[in-house]
Amino acid sequence: KNQVEQSPQSLIILEGKNCTLQCNYTVSPFSNLRWYKQDTGRGPVSLTIMTFSENTKSNGRYTATLDADTKQSSLHITASQLSDSASYICVVSKGRVTGGGNKLTFGTGTQLKVEL
Amino acid sequence: DTGVSQNPRHKITKRGQNVTFRCDPISEHNRLYWYRQTLGQGPEFLTYFQNEAQLEKSRLLSDRFSAERPKGSFSTLEIQRTEQGDSAMYLCASSLDTGGYQPQHFGDGTRLSIL
């Protein structure tokens, strides 16, 4: 069973609208949570990294939140653009190691499509 | 461009052949990772190097797979006697061990298709 679950699996929104993607995890012990954007046929690109003590982090129009008590995270995209069409992957790092080795557990991603 | 570079971008080969992929990490990064990604899934960890030392290997990495990172710079991933189940995107990532939380920087992958 995947320890990082994302919802929805896919989402279609109109350009200019906002959306929120969800991530629930059971990875323990928790170190940090990352959101990546992956365009079709490309490698993932880091958007945010949050540690246990951080509950929100922004990167331009992307804002990630973290509730370490409920083990939930969200990624909010504001004023969506066509270029936001991509897969958004939630990644949780466990243990005290800062991400080396097999410490990262990837979700299966939310496929976002932004239309005119 | 100083990002992670992977070659080739695409590889098509017949079942049973050997293939080798190359990854050039960001030059100052001492950690290098290999992942495999199939359609609709997130990347799955294969192996990890700290400088030239291969520190971890996933059980996904069968004895047909071997990875090297001579001199702690570029890395190669070789698959021997390829099988159709090996068809996937092979991603390389690198990061810098600073003691803090550093993101992994991914290359654009090598897409392997087994005929």
mmCIF file with all atom_site columns, C-alpha atoms in Angstrom:
data_model
loop_
_atom_site.group_PDB
_atom_site.id
_atom_site.type_symbol
_atom_site.label_atom_id
_atom_site.label_alt_id
_atom_site.label_comp_id
_atom_site.label_asym_id
_atom_site.label_entity_id
_atom_site.label_seq_id
_atom_site.pdbx_PDB_ins_code
_atom_site.Cartn_x
_atom_site.Cartn_y
_atom_site.Cartn_z
_atom_site.occupancy
_atom_site.B_iso_or_equiv
_atom_site.pdbx_formal_charge
_atom_site.auth_seq_id
_atom_site.auth_comp_id
_atom_site.auth_asym_id
_atom_site.auth_atom_id
_atom_site.pdbx_PDB_model_num
ATOM 1   C CA . LYS A 1 1   ? 0.000   0.000  0.000   1.00 0.00 ? 1   LYS A CA 1
ATOM 2   C CA . ASN A 1 2   ? 1.385   3.369  -1.028  1.00 0.00 ? 2   ASN A CA 1
ATOM 3   C CA . GLN A 1 3   ? 2.163   5.466  1.994   1.00 0.00 ? 3   GLN A CA 1
ATOM 4   C CA . VAL A 1 4   ? 1.490   8.685  0.081   1.00 0.00 ? 4   VAL A CA 1
ATOM 5   C CA . GLU A 1 5   ? -2.009  9.085  -1.360  1.00 0.00 ? 5   GLU A CA 1
ATOM 6   C CA . GLN A 1 6   ? -2.974  11.968 -3.620  1.00 0.00 ? 6   GLN A CA 1
ATOM 7   C CA . SER A 1 7   ? -6.347  13.248 -4.702  1.00 0.00 ? 7   SER A CA 1
ATOM 8   C CA . PRO A 1 8   ? -7.894  13.877 -7.052  1.00 0.00 ? 8   PRO A CA 1
ATOM 9   C CA . GLN A 1 9   ? -6.211  11.572 -9.538  1.00 0.00 ? 9   GLN A CA 1
ATOM 10  C CA . SER A 1 10  ? -6.950  14.084 -12.293 1.00 0.00 ? 10  SER A CA 1
ATOM 11  C CA . LEU A 1 11  ? -8.452  17.536 -12.543 1.00 0.00 ? 11  LEU A CA 1
ATOM 12  C CA . ILE A 1 12  ? -9.539  19.859 -15.342 1.00 0.00 ? 12  ILE A CA 1
ATOM 13  C CA . ILE A 1 13  ? -9.954  23.581 -14.651 1.00 0.00 ? 13  ILE A CA 1
ATOM 14  C CA . LEU A 1 14  ? -10.372 26.740 -16.689 1.00 0.00 ? 14  LEU A CA 1
ATOM 15  C CA . GLU A 1 15  ? -7.508  29.158 -17.098 1.00 0.00 ? 15  GLU A CA 1
ATOM 16  C CA . GLY A 1 16  ? -7.503  31.783 -14.389 1.00 0.00 ? 16  GLY A CA 1
ATOM 17  C CA . LYS A 1 17  ? -9.239  29.615 -11.817 1.00 0.00 ? 17  LYS A CA 1
ATOM 18  C CA . ASN A 1 18  ? -7.718  28.385 -8.560  1.00 0.00 ? 18  ASN A CA 1
ATOM 19  C CA . CYS A 1 19  ? -7.397  24.773 -7.496  1.00 0.00 ? 19  CYS A CA 1
ATOM 20  C CA . THR A 1 20  ? -6.231  22.717 -4.535  1.00 0.00 ? 20  THR A CA 1
ATOM 21  C CA . LEU A 1 21  ? -4.551  19.331 -4.654  1.00 0.00 ? 21  LEU A CA 1
ATOM 22  C CA . GLN A 1 22  ? -4.479  17.013 -1.661  1.00 0.00 ? 22  GLN A CA 1
ATOM 23  C CA . CYS A 1 23  ? -1.869  14.675 -0.211  1.00 0.00 ? 23  CYS A CA 1
ATOM 24  C CA . ASN A 1 24  ? -2.313  12.289 2.723   1.00 0.00 ? 24  ASN A CA 1
ATOM 25  C CA . TYR A 1 25  ? 0.607   10.293 4.030   1.00 0.00 ? 25  TYR A CA 1
ATOM 26  C CA . THR A 1 26  ? 1.366   7.609  6.557   1.00 0.00 ? 26  THR A CA 1
ATOM 27  C CA . VAL A 1 27  ? 5.154   7.684  6.215   1.00 0.00 ? 27  VAL A CA 1
ATOM 28  C CA . SER A 1 28  ? 6.770   7.631  9.645   1.00 0.00 ? 28  SER A CA 1
ATOM 29  C CA . PRO A 1 29  ? 8.915   8.998  11.101  1.00 0.00 ? 29  PRO A CA 1
ATOM 30  C CA . PHE A 1 30  ? 8.357   12.149 9.110   1.00 0.00 ? 30  PHE A CA 1
ATOM 31  C CA . SER A 1 31  ? 11.211  14.369 7.996   1.00 0.00 ? 31  SER A CA 1
ATOM 32  C CA . ASN A 1 32  ? 9.930   16.656 5.278   1.00 0.00 ? 32  ASN A CA 1
ATOM 33  C CA . LEU A 1 33  ? 7.330   16.901 2.518   1.00 0.00 ? 33  LEU A CA 1
ATOM 34  C CA . ARG A 1 34  ? 7.975   18.054 -1.018  1.00 0.00 ? 34  ARG A CA 1
ATOM 35  C CA . TRP A 1 35  ? 5.812   18.961 -3.955  1.00 0.00 ? 35  TRP A CA 1
ATOM 36  C CA . TYR A 1 36  ? 7.136   18.454 -7.461  1.00 0.00 ? 36  TYR A CA 1
ATOM 37  C CA . LYS A 1 37  ? 5.737   19.483 -10.845 1.00 0.00 ? 37  LYS A CA 1
ATOM 38  C CA . GLN A 1 38  ? 6.319   17.094 -13.725 1.00 0.00 ? 38  GLN A CA 1
ATOM 39  C CA . ASP A 1 39  ? 5.568   18.136 -17.292 1.00 0.00 ? 39  ASP A CA 1
ATOM 40  C CA . THR A 1 40  ? 4.842   15.344 -19.757 1.00 0.00 ? 40  THR A CA 1
ATOM 41  C CA . GLY A 1 41  ? 8.068   13.718 -20.905 1.00 0.00 ? 41  GLY A CA 1
ATOM 42  C CA . ARG A 1 42  ? 10.214  15.736 -18.497 1.00 0.00 ? 42  ARG A CA 1
ATOM 43  C CA . GLY A 1 43  ? 11.737  15.146 -15.082 1.00 0.00 ? 43  GLY A CA 1
ATOM 44  C CA . PRO A 1 44  ? 10.073  16.416 -11.888 1.00 0.00 ? 44  PRO A CA 1
ATOM 45  C CA . VAL A 1 45  ? 10.898  19.956 -10.772 1.00 0.00 ? 45  VAL A CA 1
ATOM 46  C CA . SER A 1 46  ? 10.854  20.911 -7.102  1.00 0.00 ? 46  SER A CA 1
ATOM 47  C CA . LEU A 1 47  ? 8.209   23.446 -6.042  1.00 0.00 ? 47  LEU A CA 1
ATOM 48  C CA . THR A 1 48  ? 8.388   23.429 -2.237  1.00 0.00 ? 48  THR A CA 1
ATOM 49  C CA . ILE A 1 49  ? 9.967   21.616 0.691   1.00 0.00 ? 49  ILE A CA 1
ATOM 50  C CA . MET A 1 50  ? 8.392   21.785 4.160   1.00 0.00 ? 50  MET A CA 1
ATOM 51  C CA . THR A 1 51  ? 9.730   20.422 7.416   1.00 0.00 ? 51  THR A CA 1
ATOM 52  C CA . PHE A 1 52  ? 7.773   19.380 10.485  1.00 0.00 ? 52  PHE A CA 1
ATOM 53  C CA . SER A 1 53  ? 7.751   22.893 11.903  1.00 0.00 ? 53  SER A CA 1
ATOM 54  C CA . GLU A 1 54  ? 6.533   24.635 8.750   1.00 0.00 ? 54  GLU A CA 1
ATOM 55  C CA . ASN A 1 55  ? 2.836   24.730 7.946   1.00 0.00 ? 55  ASN A CA 1
ATOM 56  C CA . THR A 1 56  ? 2.886   26.846 4.810   1.00 0.00 ? 56  THR A CA 1
ATOM 57  C CA . LYS A 1 57  ? 5.307   27.710 2.052   1.00 0.00 ? 57  LYS A CA 1
ATOM 58  C CA . SER A 1 58  ? 4.826   29.660 -1.142  1.00 0.00 ? 58  SER A CA 1
ATOM 59  C CA . ASN A 1 59  ? 6.583   29.642 -4.496  1.00 0.00 ? 59  ASN A CA 1
ATOM 60  C CA . GLY A 1 60  ? 4.978   32.235 -6.751  1.00 0.00 ? 60  GLY A CA 1
ATOM 61  C CA . ARG A 1 61  ? 1.405   31.153 -7.497  1.00 0.00 ? 61  ARG A CA 1
ATOM 62  C CA . TYR A 1 62  ? 1.950   27.852 -5.660  1.00 0.00 ? 62  TYR A CA 1
ATOM 63  C CA . THR A 1 63  ? 1.222   27.621 -1.935  1.00 0.00 ? 63  THR A CA 1
ATOM 64  C CA . ALA A 1 64  ? 1.738   24.409 -0.013  1.00 0.00 ? 64  ALA A CA 1
ATOM 65  C CA . THR A 1 65  ? 0.342   23.700 3.429   1.00 0.00 ? 65  THR A CA 1
ATOM 66  C CA . LEU A 1 66  ? 1.260   20.988 5.885   1.00 0.00 ? 66  LEU A CA 1
ATOM 67  C CA . ASP A 1 67  ? -0.588  19.619 8.900   1.00 0.00 ? 67  ASP A CA 1
ATOM 68  C CA . ALA A 1 68  ? 1.845   17.176 10.481  1.00 0.00 ? 68  ALA A CA 1
ATOM 69  C CA . ASP A 1 69  ? -0.689  16.179 13.128  1.00 0.00 ? 69  ASP A CA 1
ATOM 70  C CA . THR A 1 70  ? -3.241  14.909 10.605  1.00 0.00 ? 70  THR A CA 1
ATOM 71  C CA . LYS A 1 71  ? -0.528  13.992 8.084   1.00 0.00 ? 71  LYS A CA 1
ATOM 72  C CA . GLN A 1 72  ? -2.078  16.021 5.327   1.00 0.00 ? 72  GLN A CA 1
ATOM 73  C CA . SER A 1 73  ? -0.716  18.488 2.830   1.00 0.00 ? 73  SER A CA 1
ATOM 74  C CA . SER A 1 74  ? -2.280  20.567 0.106   1.00 0.00 ? 74  SER A CA 1
ATOM 75  C CA . LEU A 1 75  ? -0.961  22.448 -2.888  1.00 0.00 ? 75  LEU A CA 1
ATOM 76  C CA . HIS A 1 76  ? -2.973  25.504 -3.895  1.00 0.00 ? 76  HIS A CA 1
ATOM 77  C CA . ILE A 1 77  ? -2.505  26.976 -7.348  1.00 0.00 ? 77  ILE A CA 1
ATOM 78  C CA . THR A 1 78  ? -3.735  30.517 -7.833  1.00 0.00 ? 78  THR A CA 1
ATOM 79  C CA . ALA A 1 79  ? -4.817  32.087 -11.135 1.00 0.00 ? 79  ALA A CA 1
ATOM 80  C CA . SER A 1 80  ? -3.977  28.992 -13.142 1.00 0.00 ? 80  SER A CA 1
ATOM 81  C CA . GLN A 1 81  ? -2.213  29.235 -16.488 1.00 0.00 ? 81  GLN A CA 1
ATOM 82  C CA . LEU A 1 82  ? -2.078  26.846 -19.417 1.00 0.00 ? 82  LEU A CA 1
ATOM 83  C CA . SER A 1 83  ? 1.532   26.107 -18.493 1.00 0.00 ? 83  SER A CA 1
ATOM 84  C CA . ASP A 1 84  ? 0.384   24.724 -15.138 1.00 0.00 ? 84  ASP A CA 1
ATOM 85  C CA . SER A 1 85  ? -0.886  21.635 -16.980 1.00 0.00 ? 85  SER A CA 1
ATOM 86  C CA . ALA A 1 86  ? 1.279   18.880 -15.545 1.00 0.00 ? 86  ALA A CA 1
ATOM 87  C CA . SER A 1 87  ? 1.412   16.117 -12.942 1.00 0.00 ? 87  SER A CA 1
ATOM 88  C CA . TYR A 1 88  ? 1.903   17.311 -9.373  1.00 0.00 ? 88  TYR A CA 1
ATOM 89  C CA . ILE A 1 89  ? 3.652   14.802 -7.167  1.00 0.00 ? 89  ILE A CA 1
ATOM 90  C CA . CYS A 1 90  ? 3.709   14.785 -3.376  1.00 0.00 ? 90  CYS A CA 1
ATOM 91  C CA . VAL A 1 91  ? 6.877   13.284 -1.896  1.00 0.00 ? 91  VAL A CA 1
ATOM 92  C CA . VAL A 1 92  ? 7.482   12.480 1.750   1.00 0.00 ? 92  VAL A CA 1
ATOM 93  C CA . SER A 1 93  ? 10.911  11.964 3.266   1.00 0.00 ? 93  SER A CA 1
ATOM 94  C CA . LYS A 1 94  ? 11.171  9.804  6.335   1.00 0.00 ? 94  LYS A CA 1
ATOM 95  C CA . GLY A 1 95  ? 13.633  9.508  9.123   1.00 0.00 ? 95  GLY A CA 1
ATOM 96  C CA . ARG A 1 96  ? 16.275  11.903 10.238  1.00 0.00 ? 96  ARG A CA 1
ATOM 97  C CA . VAL A 1 97  ? 18.284  11.664 7.047   1.00 0.00 ? 97  VAL A CA 1
ATOM 98  C CA . THR A 1 98  ? 17.843  14.688 4.812   1.00 0.00 ? 98  THR A CA 1
ATOM 99  C CA . GLY A 1 99  ? 16.637  12.787 1.789   1.00 0.00 ? 99  GLY A CA 1
ATOM 100 C CA . GLY A 1 100 ? 19.485  10.507 0.933   1.00 0.00 ? 100 GLY A CA 1
ATOM 101 C CA . GLY A 1 101 ? 18.878  7.071  -0.351  1.00 0.00 ? 101 GLY A CA 1
ATOM 102 C CA . ASN A 1 102 ? 15.562  5.302  -0.214  1.00 0.00 ? 102 ASN A CA 1
ATOM 103 C CA . LYS A 1 103 ? 14.023  7.783  2.169   1.00 0.00 ? 103 LYS A CA 1
ATOM 104 C CA . LEU A 1 104 ? 11.666  9.433  -0.329  1.00 0.00 ? 104 LEU A CA 1
ATOM 105 C CA . THR A 1 105 ? 8.183   8.007  -0.891  1.00 0.00 ? 105 THR A CA 1
ATOM 106 C CA . PHE A 1 106 ? 6.455   9.364  -3.986  1.00 0.00 ? 106 PHE A CA 1
ATOM 107 C CA . GLY A 1 107 ? 2.748   9.686  -4.534  1.00 0.00 ? 107 GLY A CA 1
ATOM 108 C CA . THR A 1 108 ? 1.280   8.774  -7.907  1.00 0.00 ? 108 THR A CA 1
ATOM 109 C CA . GLY A 1 109 ? 0.517   12.390 -8.696  1.00 0.00 ? 109 GLY A CA 1
ATOM 110 C CA . THR A 1 110 ? -2.484  14.505 -9.629  1.00 0.00 ? 110 THR A CA 1
ATOM 111 C CA . GLN A 1 111 ? -2.762  15.150 -13.347 1.00 0.00 ? 111 GLN A CA 1
ATOM 112 C CA . LEU A 1 112 ? -3.882  18.756 -13.827 1.00 0.00 ? 112 LEU A CA 1
ATOM 113 C CA . LYS A 1 113 ? -5.127  20.111 -17.128 1.00 0.00 ? 113 LYS A CA 1
ATOM 114 C CA . VAL A 1 114 ? -5.800  23.818 -17.547 1.00 0.00 ? 114 VAL A CA 1
ATOM 115 C CA . GLU A 1 115 ? -8.068  24.714 -20.444 1.00 0.00 ? 115 GLU A CA 1
ATOM 116 C CA . LEU A 1 116 ? -9.097  27.942 -22.147 1.00 0.00 ? 116 LEU A CA 1
ATOM 117 C CA . ASP B 2 1   ? 22.603  24.676 -19.004 1.00 0.00 ? 1   ASP B CA 1
ATOM 118 C CA . THR B 2 2   ? 23.877  23.422 -15.642 1.00 0.00 ? 2   THR B CA 1
ATOM 119 C CA . GLY B 2 3   ? 21.052  21.009 -14.875 1.00 0.00 ? 3   GLY B CA 1
ATOM 120 C CA . VAL B 2 4   ? 21.111  17.224 -14.727 1.00 0.00 ? 4   VAL B CA 1
ATOM 121 C CA . SER B 2 5   ? 21.718  15.758 -18.159 1.00 0.00 ? 5   SER B CA 1
ATOM 122 C CA . GLN B 2 6   ? 20.676  12.274 -19.262 1.00 0.00 ? 6   GLN B CA 1
ATOM 123 C CA . ASN B 2 7   ? 21.535  10.447 -22.451 1.00 0.00 ? 7   ASN B CA 1
ATOM 124 C CA . PRO B 2 8   ? 20.060  9.102  -24.564 1.00 0.00 ? 8   PRO B CA 1
ATOM 125 C CA . ARG B 2 9   ? 16.586  10.600 -24.209 1.00 0.00 ? 9   ARG B CA 1
ATOM 126 C CA . HIS B 2 10  ? 15.007  7.610  -25.892 1.00 0.00 ? 10  HIS B CA 1
ATOM 127 C CA . LYS B 2 11  ? 16.179  4.044  -26.389 1.00 0.00 ? 11  LYS B CA 1
ATOM 128 C CA . ILE B 2 12  ? 14.368  1.354  -28.330 1.00 0.00 ? 12  ILE B CA 1
ATOM 129 C CA . THR B 2 13  ? 15.835  -2.116 -28.251 1.00 0.00 ? 13  THR B CA 1
ATOM 130 C CA . LYS B 2 14  ? 14.907  -5.733 -28.690 1.00 0.00 ? 14  LYS B CA 1
ATOM 131 C CA . ARG B 2 15  ? 14.277  -8.011 -25.739 1.00 0.00 ? 15  ARG B CA 1
ATOM 132 C CA . GLY B 2 16  ? 17.457  -9.658 -24.565 1.00 0.00 ? 16  GLY B CA 1
ATOM 133 C CA . GLN B 2 17  ? 19.777  -6.828 -25.553 1.00 0.00 ? 17  GLN B CA 1
ATOM 134 C CA . ASN B 2 18  ? 21.900  -4.856 -23.112 1.00 0.00 ? 18  ASN B CA 1
ATOM 135 C CA . VAL B 2 19  ? 21.438  -1.111 -22.707 1.00 0.00 ? 19  VAL B CA 1
ATOM 136 C CA . THR B 2 20  ? 23.420  1.573  -20.900 1.00 0.00 ? 20  THR B CA 1
ATOM 137 C CA . PHE B 2 21  ? 22.233  5.008  -19.844 1.00 0.00 ? 21  PHE B CA 1
ATOM 138 C CA . ARG B 2 22  ? 24.344  7.938  -18.735 1.00 0.00 ? 22  ARG B CA 1
ATOM 139 C CA . CYS B 2 23  ? 23.650  10.664 -16.210 1.00 0.00 ? 23  CYS B CA 1
ATOM 140 C CA . ASP B 2 24  ? 25.682  13.836 -15.713 1.00 0.00 ? 24  ASP B CA 1
ATOM 141 C CA . PRO B 2 25  ? 24.654  15.455 -12.419 1.00 0.00 ? 25  PRO B CA 1
ATOM 142 C CA . ILE B 2 26  ? 24.968  19.095 -11.440 1.00 0.00 ? 26  ILE B CA 1
ATOM 143 C CA . SER B 2 27  ? 28.700  19.454 -11.019 1.00 0.00 ? 27  SER B CA 1
ATOM 144 C CA . GLU B 2 28  ? 28.928  20.279 -7.306  1.00 0.00 ? 28  GLU B CA 1
ATOM 145 C CA . HIS B 2 29  ? 26.317  17.699 -6.235  1.00 0.00 ? 29  HIS B CA 1
ATOM 146 C CA . ASN B 2 30  ? 27.744  14.784 -4.301  1.00 0.00 ? 30  ASN B CA 1
ATOM 147 C CA . ARG B 2 31  ? 24.562  12.657 -4.232  1.00 0.00 ? 31  ARG B CA 1
ATOM 148 C CA . LEU B 2 32  ? 23.179  10.897 -7.269  1.00 0.00 ? 32  LEU B CA 1
ATOM 149 C CA . TYR B 2 33  ? 20.019  8.818  -7.528  1.00 0.00 ? 33  TYR B CA 1
ATOM 150 C CA . TRP B 2 34  ? 18.426  6.560  -10.114 1.00 0.00 ? 34  TRP B CA 1
ATOM 151 C CA . TYR B 2 35  ? 14.677  6.090  -10.311 1.00 0.00 ? 35  TYR B CA 1
ATOM 152 C CA . ARG B 2 36  ? 12.302  4.201  -12.578 1.00 0.00 ? 36  ARG B CA 1
ATOM 153 C CA . GLN B 2 37  ? 8.918   5.627  -13.503 1.00 0.00 ? 37  GLN B CA 1
ATOM 154 C CA . THR B 2 38  ? 6.108   3.880  -15.339 1.00 0.00 ? 38  THR B CA 1
ATOM 155 C CA . LEU B 2 39  ? 3.083   5.590  -16.831 1.00 0.00 ? 39  LEU B CA 1
ATOM 156 C CA . GLY B 2 40  ? 0.739   7.078  -14.255 1.00 0.00 ? 40  GLY B CA 1
ATOM 157 C CA . GLN B 2 41  ? 3.034   6.275  -11.349 1.00 0.00 ? 41  GLN B CA 1
ATOM 158 C CA . GLY B 2 42  ? 5.486   8.238  -9.276  1.00 0.00 ? 42  GLY B CA 1
ATOM 159 C CA . PRO B 2 43  ? 9.197   7.517  -9.516  1.00 0.00 ? 43  PRO B CA 1
ATOM 160 C CA . GLU B 2 44  ? 10.462  4.375  -7.721  1.00 0.00 ? 44  GLU B CA 1
ATOM 161 C CA . PHE B 2 45  ? 13.877  4.432  -6.106  1.00 0.00 ? 45  PHE B CA 1
ATOM 162 C CA . LEU B 2 46  ? 16.513  2.168  -7.655  1.00 0.00 ? 46  LEU B CA 1
ATOM 163 C CA . THR B 2 47  ? 19.875  3.156  -6.202  1.00 0.00 ? 47  THR B CA 1
ATOM 164 C CA . TYR B 2 48  ? 21.853  5.989  -4.653  1.00 0.00 ? 48  TYR B CA 1
ATOM 165 C CA . PHE B 2 49  ? 25.465  7.165  -4.654  1.00 0.00 ? 49  PHE B CA 1
ATOM 166 C CA . GLN B 2 50  ? 27.265  9.415  -2.231  1.00 0.00 ? 50  GLN B CA 1
ATOM 167 C CA . ASN B 2 51  ? 30.254  10.537 -4.293  1.00 0.00 ? 51  ASN B CA 1
ATOM 168 C CA . GLU B 2 52  ? 31.561  7.313  -5.894  1.00 0.00 ? 52  GLU B CA 1
ATOM 169 C CA . ALA B 2 53  ? 30.139  4.967  -3.250  1.00 0.00 ? 53  ALA B CA 1
ATOM 170 C CA . GLN B 2 54  ? 26.914  3.122  -4.010  1.00 0.00 ? 54  GLN B CA 1
ATOM 171 C CA . LEU B 2 55  ? 25.223  3.258  -0.612  1.00 0.00 ? 55  LEU B CA 1
ATOM 172 C CA . GLU B 2 56  ? 21.782  1.788  -1.243  1.00 0.00 ? 56  GLU B CA 1
ATOM 173 C CA . LYS B 2 57  ? 20.092  -0.458 -3.751  1.00 0.00 ? 57  LYS B CA 1
ATOM 174 C CA . SER B 2 58  ? 16.400  -1.178 -3.974  1.00 0.00 ? 58  SER B CA 1
ATOM 175 C CA . ARG B 2 59  ? 15.154  -4.736 -4.213  1.00 0.00 ? 59  ARG B CA 1
ATOM 176 C CA . LEU B 2 60  ? 13.766  -3.543 -7.571  1.00 0.00 ? 60  LEU B CA 1
ATOM 177 C CA . LEU B 2 61  ? 17.356  -3.543 -8.785  1.00 0.00 ? 61  LEU B CA 1
ATOM 178 C CA . SER B 2 62  ? 17.708  -7.145 -9.928  1.00 0.00 ? 62  SER B CA 1
ATOM 179 C CA . ASP B 2 63  ? 21.056  -8.672 -10.769 1.00 0.00 ? 63  ASP B CA 1
ATOM 180 C CA . ARG B 2 64  ? 20.474  -7.645 -14.382 1.00 0.00 ? 64  ARG B CA 1
ATOM 181 C CA . PHE B 2 65  ? 20.853  -4.024 -13.320 1.00 0.00 ? 65  PHE B CA 1
ATOM 182 C CA . SER B 2 66  ? 24.163  -2.426 -12.421 1.00 0.00 ? 66  SER B CA 1
ATOM 183 C CA . ALA B 2 67  ? 25.063  1.176  -11.740 1.00 0.00 ? 67  ALA B CA 1
ATOM 184 C CA . GLU B 2 68  ? 28.409  2.863  -11.426 1.00 0.00 ? 68  GLU B CA 1
ATOM 185 C CA . ARG B 2 69  ? 29.668  6.304  -10.584 1.00 0.00 ? 69  ARG B CA 1
ATOM 186 C CA . PRO B 2 70  ? 33.403  6.283  -11.220 1.00 0.00 ? 70  PRO B CA 1
ATOM 187 C CA . LYS B 2 71  ? 35.258  9.242  -9.746  1.00 0.00 ? 71  LYS B CA 1
ATOM 188 C CA . GLY B 2 72  ? 32.053  10.529 -8.210  1.00 0.00 ? 72  GLY B CA 1
ATOM 189 C CA . SER B 2 73  ? 31.012  12.449 -11.299 1.00 0.00 ? 73  SER B CA 1
ATOM 190 C CA . PHE B 2 74  ? 28.799  10.994 -14.039 1.00 0.00 ? 74  PHE B CA 1
ATOM 191 C CA . SER B 2 75  ? 26.938  7.734  -13.536 1.00 0.00 ? 75  SER B CA 1
ATOM 192 C CA . THR B 2 76  ? 25.877  4.884  -15.782 1.00 0.00 ? 76  THR B CA 1
ATOM 193 C CA . LEU B 2 77  ? 22.991  2.469  -15.401 1.00 0.00 ? 77  LEU B CA 1
ATOM 194 C CA . GLU B 2 78  ? 23.245  -0.774 -17.350 1.00 0.00 ? 78  GLU B CA 1
ATOM 195 C CA . ILE B 2 79  ? 20.466  -3.272 -17.895 1.00 0.00 ? 79  ILE B CA 1
ATOM 196 C CA . GLN B 2 80  ? 21.510  -6.675 -19.186 1.00 0.00 ? 80  GLN B CA 1
ATOM 197 C CA . ARG B 2 81  ? 19.245  -9.112 -21.024 1.00 0.00 ? 81  ARG B CA 1
ATOM 198 C CA . THR B 2 82  ? 16.405  -6.624 -21.168 1.00 0.00 ? 82  THR B CA 1
ATOM 199 C CA . GLU B 2 83  ? 12.839  -7.801 -20.619 1.00 0.00 ? 83  GLU B CA 1
ATOM 200 C CA . GLN B 2 84  ? 9.588   -6.171 -21.688 1.00 0.00 ? 84  GLN B CA 1
ATOM 201 C CA . GLY B 2 85  ? 8.894   -5.248 -18.067 1.00 0.00 ? 85  GLY B CA 1
ATOM 202 C CA . ASP B 2 86  ? 11.954  -3.020 -18.144 1.00 0.00 ? 86  ASP B CA 1
ATOM 203 C CA . SER B 2 87  ? 10.113  -0.573 -20.397 1.00 0.00 ? 87  SER B CA 1
ATOM 204 C CA . ALA B 2 88  ? 9.905   2.637  -18.380 1.00 0.00 ? 88  ALA B CA 1
ATOM 205 C CA . MET B 2 89  ? 11.336  6.107  -17.930 1.00 0.00 ? 89  MET B CA 1
ATOM 206 C CA . TYR B 2 90  ? 14.660  6.002  -16.080 1.00 0.00 ? 90  TYR B CA 1
ATOM 207 C CA . LEU B 2 91  ? 15.259  9.194  -14.146 1.00 0.00 ? 91  LEU B CA 1
ATOM 208 C CA . CYS B 2 92  ? 18.469  10.435 -12.619 1.00 0.00 ? 92  CYS B CA 1
ATOM 209 C CA . ALA B 2 93  ? 18.558  13.046 -9.871  1.00 0.00 ? 93  ALA B CA 1
ATOM 210 C CA . SER B 2 94  ? 21.305  14.770 -7.929  1.00 0.00 ? 94  SER B CA 1
ATOM 211 C CA . SER B 2 95  ? 21.488  16.784 -4.748  1.00 0.00 ? 95  SER B CA 1
ATOM 212 C CA . LEU B 2 96  ? 24.006  18.455 -2.502  1.00 0.00 ? 96  LEU B CA 1
ATOM 213 C CA . ASP B 2 97  ? 24.466  17.118 1.015   1.00 0.00 ? 97  ASP B CA 1
ATOM 214 C CA . THR B 2 98  ? 24.606  20.264 3.144   1.00 0.00 ? 98  THR B CA 1
ATOM 215 C CA . GLY B 2 99  ? 23.062  18.825 6.279   1.00 0.00 ? 99  GLY B CA 1
ATOM 216 C CA . GLY B 2 100 ? 19.855  20.686 5.490   1.00 0.00 ? 100 GLY B CA 1
ATOM 217 C CA . TYR B 2 101 ? 16.885  19.859 3.309   1.00 0.00 ? 101 TYR B CA 1
ATOM 218 C CA . GLN B 2 102 ? 17.935  20.081 -0.289  1.00 0.00 ? 102 GLN B CA 1
ATOM 219 C CA . PRO B 2 103 ? 15.712  19.217 -3.230  1.00 0.00 ? 103 PRO B CA 1
ATOM 220 C CA . GLN B 2 104 ? 16.696  16.558 -5.682  1.00 0.00 ? 104 GLN B CA 1
ATOM 221 C CA . HIS B 2 105 ? 17.219  17.961 -9.162  1.00 0.00 ? 105 HIS B CA 1
ATOM 222 C CA . PHE B 2 106 ? 15.966  15.593 -11.817 1.00 0.00 ? 106 PHE B CA 1
ATOM 223 C CA . GLY B 2 107 ? 17.059  15.096 -15.374 1.00 0.00 ? 107 GLY B CA 1
ATOM 224 C CA . ASP B 2 108 ? 14.492  14.612 -18.141 1.00 0.00 ? 108 ASP B CA 1
ATOM 225 C CA . GLY B 2 109 ? 15.030  10.881 -18.137 1.00 0.00 ? 109 GLY B CA 1
ATOM 226 C CA . THR B 2 110 ? 15.737  8.150  -20.643 1.00 0.00 ? 110 THR B CA 1
ATOM 227 C CA . ARG B 2 111 ? 12.639  6.472  -21.997 1.00 0.00 ? 111 ARG B CA 1
ATOM 228 C CA . LEU B 2 112 ? 13.320  2.797  -22.651 1.00 0.00 ? 112 LEU B CA 1
ATOM 229 C CA . SER B 2 113 ? 11.083  0.784  -24.933 1.00 0.00 ? 113 SER B CA 1
ATOM 230 C CA . ILE B 2 114 ? 11.598  -2.969 -25.265 1.00 0.00 ? 114 ILE B CA 1
ATOM 231 C CA . LEU B 2 115 ? 10.258  -4.530 -28.448 1.00 0.00 ? 115 LEU B CA 1
#
